[in-house]
Coordinates of C-alpha atoms and ligand atoms in Angstrom, one line a residue:
M30 CA -16.4 -58.3 19.0
T31 CA -19.9 -57.1 18.1
V32 CA -20.4 -54.8 15.7
E33 CA -19.2 -55.2 11.7
R34 CA -17.3 -52.5 10.8
K35 CA -16.1 -51.4 6.9
P36 CA -13.3 -49.3 6.9
V37 CA -13.3 -46.0 5.0
A38 CA -10.3 -44.1 3.3
F39 CA -11.9 -41.1 2.3
G40 CA -8.6 -39.6 0.5
D41 CA -8.8 -36.0 2.0
L42 CA -10.1 -33.9 4.1
R43 CA -12.1 -33.1 1.3
G44 CA -13.4 -36.2 0.8
W45 CA -14.5 -36.7 4.4
I46 CA -16.6 -33.3 4.2
K47 CA -18.5 -35.2 1.1
A48 CA -19.0 -38.3 2.8
L49 CA -20.7 -35.6 6.0
Q50 CA -22.5 -33.8 3.4
A51 CA -23.9 -36.9 2.7
A52 CA -25.0 -37.7 5.9
G53 CA -26.2 -34.5 7.1
E54 CA -23.4 -34.0 9.5
F55 CA -22.0 -30.3 8.3
H56 CA -23.2 -27.2 7.3
E57 CA -21.5 -24.6 5.6
I58 CA -21.8 -20.9 6.5
E59 CA -20.9 -18.0 3.8
A60 CA -21.5 -15.1 6.6
Q61 CA -18.7 -13.3 6.4
V62 CA -16.8 -14.1 10.2
D63 CA -14.2 -12.4 11.6
W64 CA -11.6 -14.5 12.5
N65 CA -11.1 -11.8 15.6
I66 CA -13.0 -13.8 18.0
E67 CA -16.1 -14.2 16.9
L68 CA -14.9 -18.0 14.6
G69 CA -13.7 -19.5 17.6
T70 CA -17.9 -18.4 19.5
I71 CA -19.6 -19.2 16.5
L72 CA -17.6 -23.2 16.7
R73 CA -18.3 -23.4 20.6
L74 CA -21.6 -22.5 21.0
A75 CA -22.6 -24.7 17.9
Q76 CA -20.8 -28.1 19.2
G77 CA -23.2 -28.6 21.9
A78 CA -23.0 -31.5 23.8
G79 CA -22.4 -33.9 21.1
T80 CA -24.8 -32.5 18.9
G81 CA -23.6 -30.2 16.5
P82 CA -22.5 -30.1 13.3
A83 CA -18.9 -30.2 11.5
L84 CA -18.7 -26.4 10.4
M85 CA -16.8 -24.7 7.6
F86 CA -16.3 -20.8 7.4
N87 CA -15.8 -19.9 3.8
N88 CA -16.2 -16.6 4.3
I89 CA -13.3 -14.9 6.9
K90 CA -12.7 -11.2 7.2
D91 CA -9.2 -9.7 5.8
Y92 CA -9.1 -13.5 4.1
N93 CA -12.1 -13.3 1.2
R94 CA -10.3 -12.1 -1.3
P95 CA -9.6 -13.9 -4.6
D96 CA -6.0 -14.1 -3.7
S97 CA -6.0 -14.6 -0.6
R98 CA -3.5 -17.8 0.4
C99 CA -6.2 -19.2 2.7
R100 CA -9.7 -18.9 2.6
R101 CA -12.0 -21.7 4.5
V102 CA -12.1 -23.2 8.2
F103 CA -13.1 -26.5 9.2
G104 CA -13.6 -27.7 12.5
G105 CA -15.5 -30.2 14.4
G106 CA -15.1 -33.1 12.1
L107 CA -14.9 -35.9 14.8
A108 CA -16.9 -33.4 17.6
S109 CA -19.6 -36.2 17.8
H110 CA -19.9 -39.9 18.4
R111 CA -21.6 -40.2 14.7
R112 CA -19.4 -38.7 13.6
V113 CA -16.7 -40.8 14.8
A114 CA -18.4 -44.0 14.6
M115 CA -18.4 -43.2 10.6
M116 CA -14.1 -42.5 10.6
F117 CA -14.7 -46.5 11.6
G118 CA -16.7 -47.2 9.1
L119 CA -19.8 -48.3 11.0
A120 CA -23.3 -47.0 11.3
P121 CA -23.8 -43.1 12.6
D122 CA -25.5 -44.5 15.7
T123 CA -23.1 -47.2 16.9
H124 CA -23.5 -46.9 21.0
P125 CA -20.0 -45.6 22.3
R126 CA -19.3 -48.9 24.3
E127 CA -18.8 -50.5 20.7
L128 CA -16.7 -47.7 19.7
V129 CA -14.6 -48.1 23.0
K130 CA -14.1 -51.6 22.4
I131 CA -13.6 -50.9 18.0
G132 CA -11.0 -48.9 19.3
R133 CA -9.2 -51.7 20.9
T134 CA -9.2 -53.1 18.2
I135 CA -7.6 -50.1 15.6
L136 CA -5.6 -49.0 18.1
N137 CA -3.5 -52.8 18.3
G138 CA -3.6 -52.5 13.9
S139 CA -1.4 -51.5 11.9
I140 CA -1.1 -50.8 7.8
P141 CA 1.8 -50.0 7.4
P142 CA 2.1 -46.3 5.6
K143 CA 2.9 -45.9 1.1
I144 CA 6.0 -43.3 -0.6
V145 CA 4.5 -41.9 -3.4
K146 CA 6.5 -39.1 -5.4
D147 CA 3.9 -36.1 -5.5
G148 CA 0.8 -35.2 -4.4
P149 CA -1.9 -32.5 -3.9
V150 CA 0.0 -31.1 -1.4
K151 CA 2.8 -30.0 -3.7
E152 CA 0.3 -27.9 -5.8
N153 CA 1.9 -25.2 -4.1
V154 CA 5.5 -24.7 -2.7
V155 CA 6.8 -21.7 -0.2
T156 CA 10.0 -20.7 1.2
G157 CA 12.5 -18.4 3.0
K158 CA 11.3 -14.7 2.8
D159 CA 8.2 -15.6 0.9
V160 CA 6.9 -17.2 4.1
D161 CA 4.4 -15.5 6.2
L162 CA 2.2 -17.4 8.8
Y163 CA -0.5 -14.5 8.8
E164 CA -1.3 -15.2 5.6
F165 CA -4.0 -18.2 7.0
P166 CA -7.3 -17.5 8.4
T167 CA -5.8 -18.7 11.8
P168 CA -8.5 -17.8 14.3
Y169 CA -8.1 -15.8 17.7
W170 CA -10.6 -18.4 18.8
N171 CA -10.6 -16.5 22.6
R172 CA -10.6 -13.6 24.2
L173 CA -8.3 -14.9 27.0
D174 CA -5.6 -16.4 24.1
G175 CA -2.4 -15.3 24.4
G176 CA -2.4 -14.9 20.4
R177 CA -3.8 -16.5 17.3
Y178 CA -3.3 -20.2 17.3
L179 CA -2.6 -21.6 14.0
L180 CA -2.2 -25.2 15.3
T181 CA -5.1 -27.0 17.2
Y182 CA -5.1 -30.1 15.1
G183 CA -2.2 -30.1 13.2
G184 CA -0.9 -33.4 13.1
V185 CA 2.9 -32.5 14.2
V186 CA 5.8 -35.6 12.5
T187 CA 9.3 -35.5 14.3
K188 CA 11.4 -39.1 14.1
D189 CA 13.6 -40.2 16.8
P190 CA 16.5 -40.4 15.3
E191 CA 18.5 -43.8 16.0
S192 CA 15.2 -45.9 15.5
G193 CA 13.7 -43.3 12.3
I194 CA 10.4 -44.1 13.0
M195 CA 8.0 -41.0 13.3
N196 CA 5.7 -39.9 15.2
V197 CA 2.5 -38.1 15.0
G198 CA 1.2 -36.2 17.7
I199 CA -1.2 -32.8 18.6
Y200 CA 0.4 -29.9 20.0
R201 CA -0.9 -26.7 20.2
G202 CA 0.9 -23.6 17.9
M203 CA 1.1 -19.5 18.6
I204 CA 2.3 -17.7 15.8
A205 CA 4.6 -15.5 17.0
G206 CA 6.2 -13.6 14.3
R207 CA 5.5 -14.5 10.1
D208 CA 8.1 -17.5 10.7
Q209 CA 7.8 -18.1 14.3
I210 CA 5.6 -21.1 16.0
P211 CA 6.2 -21.0 19.5
I212 CA 4.5 -25.1 21.0
L213 CA 2.9 -26.4 24.0
M214 CA 4.6 -29.6 24.8
W215 CA 6.2 -31.8 27.6
R216 CA 8.5 -33.7 28.2
A217 CA 7.0 -37.0 28.8
Q218 CA 5.0 -37.1 25.4
H219 CA 6.8 -39.1 22.4
I220 CA 7.5 -35.7 21.2
G221 CA 9.8 -35.0 24.2
H222 CA 10.9 -38.4 24.2
H223 CA 12.4 -37.7 20.7
V224 CA 13.9 -34.4 22.0
T225 CA 15.7 -35.9 24.6
A226 CA 17.2 -38.5 21.7
W227 CA 17.7 -35.1 19.6
Q228 CA 19.5 -33.5 21.9
H229 CA 21.6 -36.1 23.8
G230 CA 23.1 -36.4 20.1
G231 CA 24.4 -32.8 20.6
S232 CA 22.0 -31.3 18.3
A233 CA 20.8 -27.5 18.7
E234 CA 17.9 -28.1 17.0
M235 CA 15.2 -31.1 16.3
P236 CA 13.5 -31.1 12.7
I237 CA 9.4 -31.1 12.5
A238 CA 6.6 -31.1 10.2
V239 CA 3.0 -30.2 10.7
A240 CA 0.2 -31.4 8.8
I241 CA -3.1 -29.4 9.2
G242 CA -6.4 -31.1 7.8
W243 CA -6.5 -34.3 6.5
E244 CA -8.8 -37.5 6.8
P245 CA -11.4 -38.0 10.5
S246 CA -7.8 -40.6 10.9
F247 CA -4.8 -38.1 11.1
G248 CA -6.1 -36.0 13.6
F249 CA -7.7 -38.7 15.5
C250 CA -4.6 -41.2 16.1
A251 CA -2.8 -38.1 16.7
G252 CA -4.4 -37.3 19.5
T253 CA -4.3 -40.9 20.8
P254 CA -1.0 -41.8 23.1
V255 CA 0.1 -44.4 20.5
T256 CA 2.7 -46.9 21.7
K257 CA 6.4 -46.0 22.1
G258 CA 7.3 -46.7 18.2
V259 CA 4.6 -47.8 17.0
C260 CA 4.0 -44.4 14.2
E261 CA 0.0 -43.4 14.3
Y262 CA 0.4 -43.4 10.4
D263 CA 0.3 -47.4 10.6
V264 CA -2.7 -46.6 12.6
M265 CA -4.1 -44.8 10.4
G266 CA -3.9 -47.3 8.1
A267 CA -5.6 -49.8 10.2
I268 CA -8.8 -47.5 10.3
R269 CA -9.0 -46.9 6.7
G270 CA -8.0 -49.9 5.6
Q271 CA -5.6 -48.6 3.3
P272 CA -2.2 -47.4 3.6
V273 CA -1.9 -43.6 3.9
E274 CA 0.5 -42.4 0.9
L275 CA 3.3 -40.2 2.8
V276 CA 5.7 -37.5 0.1
K277 CA 8.7 -36.3 1.8
C278 CA 9.0 -33.0 2.5
E279 CA 11.0 -29.7 1.0
T280 CA 13.5 -28.9 3.4
V281 CA 12.8 -31.8 6.5
D282 CA 13.8 -35.2 5.9
L283 CA 10.7 -36.5 7.0
Y284 CA 6.8 -37.2 5.8
V285 CA 3.3 -36.4 5.7
P286 CA 0.4 -37.1 4.0
A287 CA 0.1 -36.6 -0.1
S288 CA -3.1 -34.9 0.1
A289 CA -2.6 -32.8 3.3
E290 CA -4.2 -29.2 3.0
I291 CA -1.3 -27.2 4.4
V292 CA 2.2 -28.7 5.8
I293 CA 4.8 -26.3 7.7
E294 CA 7.8 -27.3 7.4
G295 CA 10.9 -26.9 10.0
Y296 CA 12.7 -26.5 13.1
L297 CA 12.4 -26.7 16.3
G298 CA 15.0 -24.8 18.8
L299 CA 16.0 -27.5 21.6
D300 CA 18.1 -24.2 23.0
P301 CA 16.4 -22.2 26.3
A302 CA 17.7 -19.2 25.1
T303 CA 15.6 -19.5 21.5
Y304 CA 12.3 -20.0 23.7
I305 CA 9.6 -17.7 22.5
M306 CA 6.5 -16.8 24.6
E307 CA 4.1 -18.6 24.0
G308 CA -0.1 -18.7 25.7
P309 CA -1.8 -18.8 27.5
F310 CA -4.4 -21.3 25.3
A311 CA -8.7 -22.1 26.6
E312 CA -7.6 -25.6 26.9
V313 CA -8.8 -28.9 27.5
T314 CA -9.6 -28.3 30.8
G315 CA -12.2 -25.6 30.3
Y316 CA -10.2 -23.6 31.8
V317 CA -7.4 -20.9 30.5
G318 CA -4.0 -22.6 30.7
G319 CA -0.8 -22.9 29.8
E320 CA 0.9 -20.2 31.4
R321 CA 2.7 -17.0 29.0
L322 CA 6.2 -18.9 29.5
P323 CA 9.2 -18.6 27.0
K324 CA 7.9 -22.4 25.1
P325 CA 10.6 -24.3 22.4
S326 CA 9.8 -22.7 19.2
I327 CA 9.7 -24.2 15.6
R328 CA 11.7 -22.2 13.0
V329 CA 9.6 -22.1 9.7
T330 CA 11.0 -23.2 6.8
C331 CA 8.8 -23.9 3.8
I332 CA 5.1 -24.3 3.6
T333 CA 3.7 -26.5 1.2
H334 CA -0.2 -26.4 0.8
R335 CA -2.6 -27.2 -1.9
N336 CA -4.9 -25.0 -4.3
D337 CA -7.6 -23.2 -2.4
P338 CA -6.4 -25.0 0.9
I339 CA -8.5 -25.3 4.0
L340 CA -7.4 -24.2 7.5
R341 CA -8.2 -27.3 10.0
G342 CA -8.2 -25.9 13.6
T343 CA -10.4 -26.9 16.1
I344 CA -12.0 -25.1 19.6
E345 CA -10.7 -26.4 22.4
G346 CA -12.1 -27.4 26.5
A347 CA -15.6 -28.7 27.8
L348 CA -17.4 -27.8 29.5
P349 CA -21.0 -29.2 29.8
G350 CA -23.4 -28.6 27.3
S351 CA -20.0 -28.1 25.0
Y352 CA -17.9 -31.2 24.3
S353 CA -15.1 -30.3 22.2
E354 CA -13.3 -32.8 19.3
N355 CA -10.7 -33.9 22.0
A356 CA -13.2 -35.0 24.6
I357 CA -15.0 -36.6 22.4
C358 CA -12.5 -38.3 20.7
S359 CA -11.1 -38.8 24.2
S360 CA -14.0 -40.5 25.2
I361 CA -13.4 -43.6 23.4
M362 CA -9.7 -43.7 22.6
R363 CA -8.7 -42.5 25.8
A364 CA -11.3 -45.8 27.0
A365 CA -10.1 -48.1 25.0
T366 CA -6.1 -47.0 25.5
A367 CA -6.5 -47.6 29.8
W368 CA -8.2 -51.2 28.2
N369 CA -5.7 -52.7 26.5
V370 CA -3.3 -51.1 29.1
L371 CA -5.2 -53.5 31.4
D372 CA -5.1 -56.4 29.3
R373 CA -1.0 -55.5 28.6
A374 CA -0.9 -55.7 32.5
G375 CA -2.4 -58.9 32.5
V376 CA -5.5 -57.7 34.8
P377 CA -8.4 -60.2 34.8
G378 CA -12.6 -59.7 34.6
I379 CA -12.0 -56.1 33.3
T380 CA -15.8 -55.7 31.6
D381 CA -16.0 -52.4 30.3
V382 CA -14.4 -49.2 30.2
W383 CA -15.4 -45.4 29.5
C384 CA -14.6 -42.3 30.0
P385 CA -17.3 -39.7 29.9
P386 CA -17.2 -37.0 26.6
V387 CA -17.6 -34.4 29.3
H388 CA -13.6 -34.2 30.5
A389 CA -11.4 -36.0 27.6
G390 CA -10.2 -38.7 30.4
M391 CA -9.5 -37.5 33.4
N392 CA -12.5 -39.7 35.3
L393 CA -11.8 -43.4 34.3
L394 CA -14.5 -45.9 34.7
I395 CA -13.6 -49.3 34.8
Q396 CA -16.1 -52.4 35.3
M397 CA -14.8 -55.6 36.0
K398 CA -16.2 -58.9 36.9
Q399 CA -13.4 -58.7 40.5
T400 CA -12.3 -62.6 41.3
Y401 CA -9.7 -61.3 44.0
R402 CA -9.0 -58.8 46.2
G403 CA -7.2 -56.1 45.8
Q404 CA -8.0 -56.7 41.8
A405 CA -9.9 -52.4 41.9
K406 CA -6.2 -51.4 43.2
Q407 CA -4.3 -53.8 40.6
A408 CA -6.2 -52.5 38.0
A409 CA -5.1 -48.2 39.1
N410 CA -1.7 -48.9 39.3
A411 CA -1.3 -50.3 35.5
V412 CA -3.1 -48.0 34.0
W413 CA -1.2 -44.8 36.8
G414 CA 2.2 -46.6 35.6
S415 CA 1.7 -46.8 31.7
S416 CA 2.9 -43.8 29.0
A417 CA -0.8 -43.6 28.7
G418 CA -1.3 -42.6 31.7
H419 CA 0.7 -39.2 32.1
V420 CA -2.2 -36.5 30.5
R421 CA -5.2 -38.8 31.4
Y422 CA -6.7 -41.0 34.4
K423 CA -6.3 -38.8 37.1
H424 CA -9.2 -40.3 38.7
V425 CA -10.0 -44.2 38.5
T426 CA -13.6 -45.4 40.0
V427 CA -13.9 -49.3 39.4
V428 CA -17.2 -51.3 39.9
D429 CA -18.4 -54.0 39.4
D430 CA -20.2 -55.6 36.6
D431 CA -23.5 -55.1 37.7
I432 CA -23.6 -51.1 37.3
D433 CA -23.5 -49.7 33.9
I434 CA -20.8 -47.2 33.3
H435 CA -22.3 -45.4 30.8
D436 CA -24.7 -44.4 33.5
Y437 CA -23.9 -41.5 35.9
A438 CA -26.4 -42.4 38.2
A439 CA -25.5 -46.4 38.1
V440 CA -21.9 -44.9 39.0
D441 CA -23.4 -42.4 41.7
W442 CA -25.5 -45.4 43.5
A443 CA -22.7 -47.6 43.4
I444 CA -19.9 -45.0 45.6
A445 CA -22.9 -44.0 47.6
Y446 CA -22.8 -48.0 49.1
R447 CA -20.2 -49.5 48.1
V448 CA -17.1 -47.4 49.0
N449 CA -15.9 -47.3 52.6
A450 CA -13.2 -44.4 52.7
G451 CA -11.6 -46.1 56.2
E452 CA -11.0 -50.0 54.5
D453 CA -9.2 -48.5 52.0
D454 CA -11.9 -47.9 49.5
I455 CA -10.4 -44.8 49.1
V456 CA -6.6 -44.0 47.8
I457 CA -4.3 -41.2 46.5
M458 CA -0.9 -42.5 44.5
P459 CA 0.5 -38.8 45.4
S460 CA 3.0 -36.1 43.5
T461 CA 3.1 -38.6 40.0
F462 CA 3.9 -37.3 36.6
G463 CA -0.1 -35.5 35.1
M464 CA -1.1 -32.5 33.2
G465 CA 0.5 -29.6 33.6
I466 CA -3.0 -27.3 32.3
D467 CA -4.7 -28.9 35.7
P468 CA -6.2 -26.4 37.2
S469 CA -6.3 -27.9 40.2
T470 CA -2.6 -28.1 41.2
R471 CA -0.8 -25.5 42.1
R472 CA 0.2 -22.3 39.6
R473 CA 4.6 -23.5 40.2
D474 CA 3.9 -27.7 39.6
R475 CA 2.5 -26.7 36.2
N476 CA 5.6 -25.6 34.8
A477 CA 7.5 -27.6 32.6
V478 CA 10.0 -25.7 31.5
L479 CA 10.8 -26.0 35.5
F480 CA 10.2 -30.2 35.8
G481 CA 9.5 -31.2 32.9
T482 CA 6.0 -31.8 32.8
G483 CA 2.9 -31.7 35.7
K484 CA 1.5 -33.3 39.1
W485 CA -0.6 -34.7 40.1
N486 CA -1.8 -36.4 42.6
R487 CA -4.2 -39.3 41.2
L488 CA -7.0 -41.4 43.1
L489 CA -8.6 -44.8 43.1
I490 CA -12.3 -44.2 43.9
D491 CA -12.9 -48.5 44.7
A492 CA -16.6 -48.3 44.3
T493 CA -16.2 -52.5 44.3
M494 CA -18.6 -54.6 46.9
N495 CA -15.4 -55.5 49.3
L496 CA -14.3 -59.1 48.8
D497 CA -11.6 -57.5 52.1
Y498 CA -15.2 -58.3 54.1
D499 CA -16.2 -62.2 55.8
P500 CA -18.6 -64.4 53.7
D501 CA -22.1 -63.4 55.6
P502 CA -24.0 -66.7 55.6
D503 CA -27.1 -64.7 55.9
Y504 CA -26.3 -62.9 52.5
G505 CA -25.5 -67.4 51.0
G506 CA -21.6 -66.6 51.6
A507 CA -22.2 -63.0 49.4
R508 CA -20.1 -60.3 50.9
F509 CA -23.2 -57.8 50.3
P510 CA -26.6 -58.1 51.2
P511 CA -29.2 -58.7 47.9
I512 CA -30.1 -55.5 46.1
V513 CA -34.0 -54.4 46.3
W514 CA -35.0 -55.1 42.8
P515 CA -37.6 -57.8 42.9
G516 CA -36.7 -61.1 41.3
K517 CA -37.4 -62.5 37.8
A518 CA -40.9 -64.5 38.5
D519 CA -41.8 -61.5 40.7
V520 CA -41.3 -58.2 38.5
E521 CA -43.1 -60.6 35.6
A522 CA -46.3 -61.2 37.8
A523 CA -46.7 -58.2 38.9
Q524 CA -45.8 -56.9 34.5
A525 CA -48.8 -59.2 33.6
R526 CA -51.2 -57.3 35.5
W527 CA -50.0 -53.9 34.3
Q528 CA -53.0 -53.5 32.2
E529 CA -55.7 -54.5 34.5
L530 CA -53.7 -52.1 37.4
G531 CA -54.5 -48.7 34.9
L532 CA -50.4 -48.3 34.6
E533 CA -49.4 -49.3 31.2
R534 CA -49.3 -45.5 30.5
H535 CA -46.6 -45.0 33.3
N536 CA -42.5 -46.3 33.2
R537 CA -42.9 -50.2 33.6
R538 CA -38.7 -50.8 34.2
Ligands
FMN625 C1 -6.3 -31.2 19.9 C2 -6.0 -30.9 20.8 C3 -4.9 -30.5 21.4 C4 -3.6 -31.3 21.8 N1 -2.5 -30.3 22.8 C5 -1.8 -30.8 23.5 C6 -0.6 -29.8 23.7 O1 -0.6 -28.4 22.9 N2 0.3 -30.2 24.3 C7 0.9 -31.5 24.6 O2 1.2 -32.0 25.1 N3 -0.1 -32.5 24.1 C8 -1.5 -32.0 24.0 N4 -3.0 -33.3 22.8 C9 -2.7 -34.0 23.4 C10 -1.8 -34.9 22.2 O3 -2.0 -35.0 21.3 C11 -1.6 -36.3 23.0 O4 -1.7 -36.8 24.6 C12 -1.1 -37.5 22.0 O5 -1.2 -39.2 22.4 C13 0.2 -37.4 21.5 O6 0.8 -38.0 21.1 P1 2.3 -39.0 21.8 O7 1.5 -39.8 21.7 O8 2.8 -39.1 20.1 O9 3.0 -38.6 22.5 C14 -3.9 -32.2 22.5 C15 -4.5 -33.3 21.9 C16 -6.4 -32.8 20.5 C17 -6.1 -33.6 20.3

């Protein structure tokens, strides 16, 4: 590891906000803002290309009375690499390349959670007929959304009925009534594995809890494809260097962070007869997605929350100039995850992995020092064959270790001159599992209810120098000619004359 980190336990969402405030990464809005379209629009415009602050809305129309159950919305906490670095316990200006490397170690780390008896999240307990989801200032984030999305950054907790191991994942959820939240999930996600297991056991419902608003590691890990059978709480512990303190839910046998802002407990209906209309929503792809269809729904049995709770949300969907939290976090942890997958699969020579943050890990860049023919294809097959590849890594580009994968121009140059489509440098892997909300796929293939998940034709761009070519004696036994960049001695000799030539004000590289 090149950079030392000092893990930080922020305590809760409020501790994280204090740290952001101190670092100048936080902005509070006191003017009244409408939950209906306006709040989401402001959050999307303010986030920029990973440059905007985290935002707290303190004065939300219809929810700003002293007796309103919930009056504040917080978003954008992890919408910049600087804040991801802070979460890891690193200097904010740590290069994303280092964040990926440290992310690899963190994702392999484990500090198991600690069960405690009580916590601030139990300050208010609402059950039965008193449950009313409309008491929360849930934004209507975007004009084309199918409803008000309460679950955009909540950690959805479920349990494998046999092993008892909990999973925490982020799955979007829309308010469909005072106590109903239909969600979007696919069979190939870990929550989907749990659904299948509960169904095999004969259950018509699955216990579920959604925790909203805690330390940054919570949303980060929930959105990460942590290895199956490993609980996300263990990885959160590794990020913060201390166990996560968990309390038991009131009405389901599941555990949630004791100092979470809000917890929604209930049962997810597994019988298609109980499904409720959900969608569409402004999605990760930057398009409206996840068609309006009947989806499994949470029947809410209890809500617990802190006094004056903060609703944590996020604006989904990255576009050039506006990167979502999901896209920023994906650029780090989807790259780190892919690198760990490559390692576990035994693919040698990987020197760097990166997902540019504009698209949340769809295009994966791998840099390698190749030593044998077919190494790039081995890498692509490994990531596509892993469960982490389910909703990511549609396009894999592999380059040699002289190409900087954080430099679009370098990657583009390699694609221009190291790719020969007639020499198997372009490989399509057809009809694999994939993301069910990608608009480049046929509408029929996006029907998760019909097919369990989406369908992707995947692409490898092998932009490495082709080791299937014969070594060329004219190039000293190399496959490709030398590049035109002058050698070290020639560069130094030219640079020594830079001032004399009047070029000192110009780029000397
Ligand atoms: C903001 C955000 C929203 C997400 N929404 C969904 C969603 O609606 N459905 C889904 O299946 N995955 C969604 N994901 C992706 C999953 O959270 C991610 O794939 C995670 O790895 C799932 O957890 P699991 O690996 O335990 O299955 C979202 C991720 C983020 C960060």
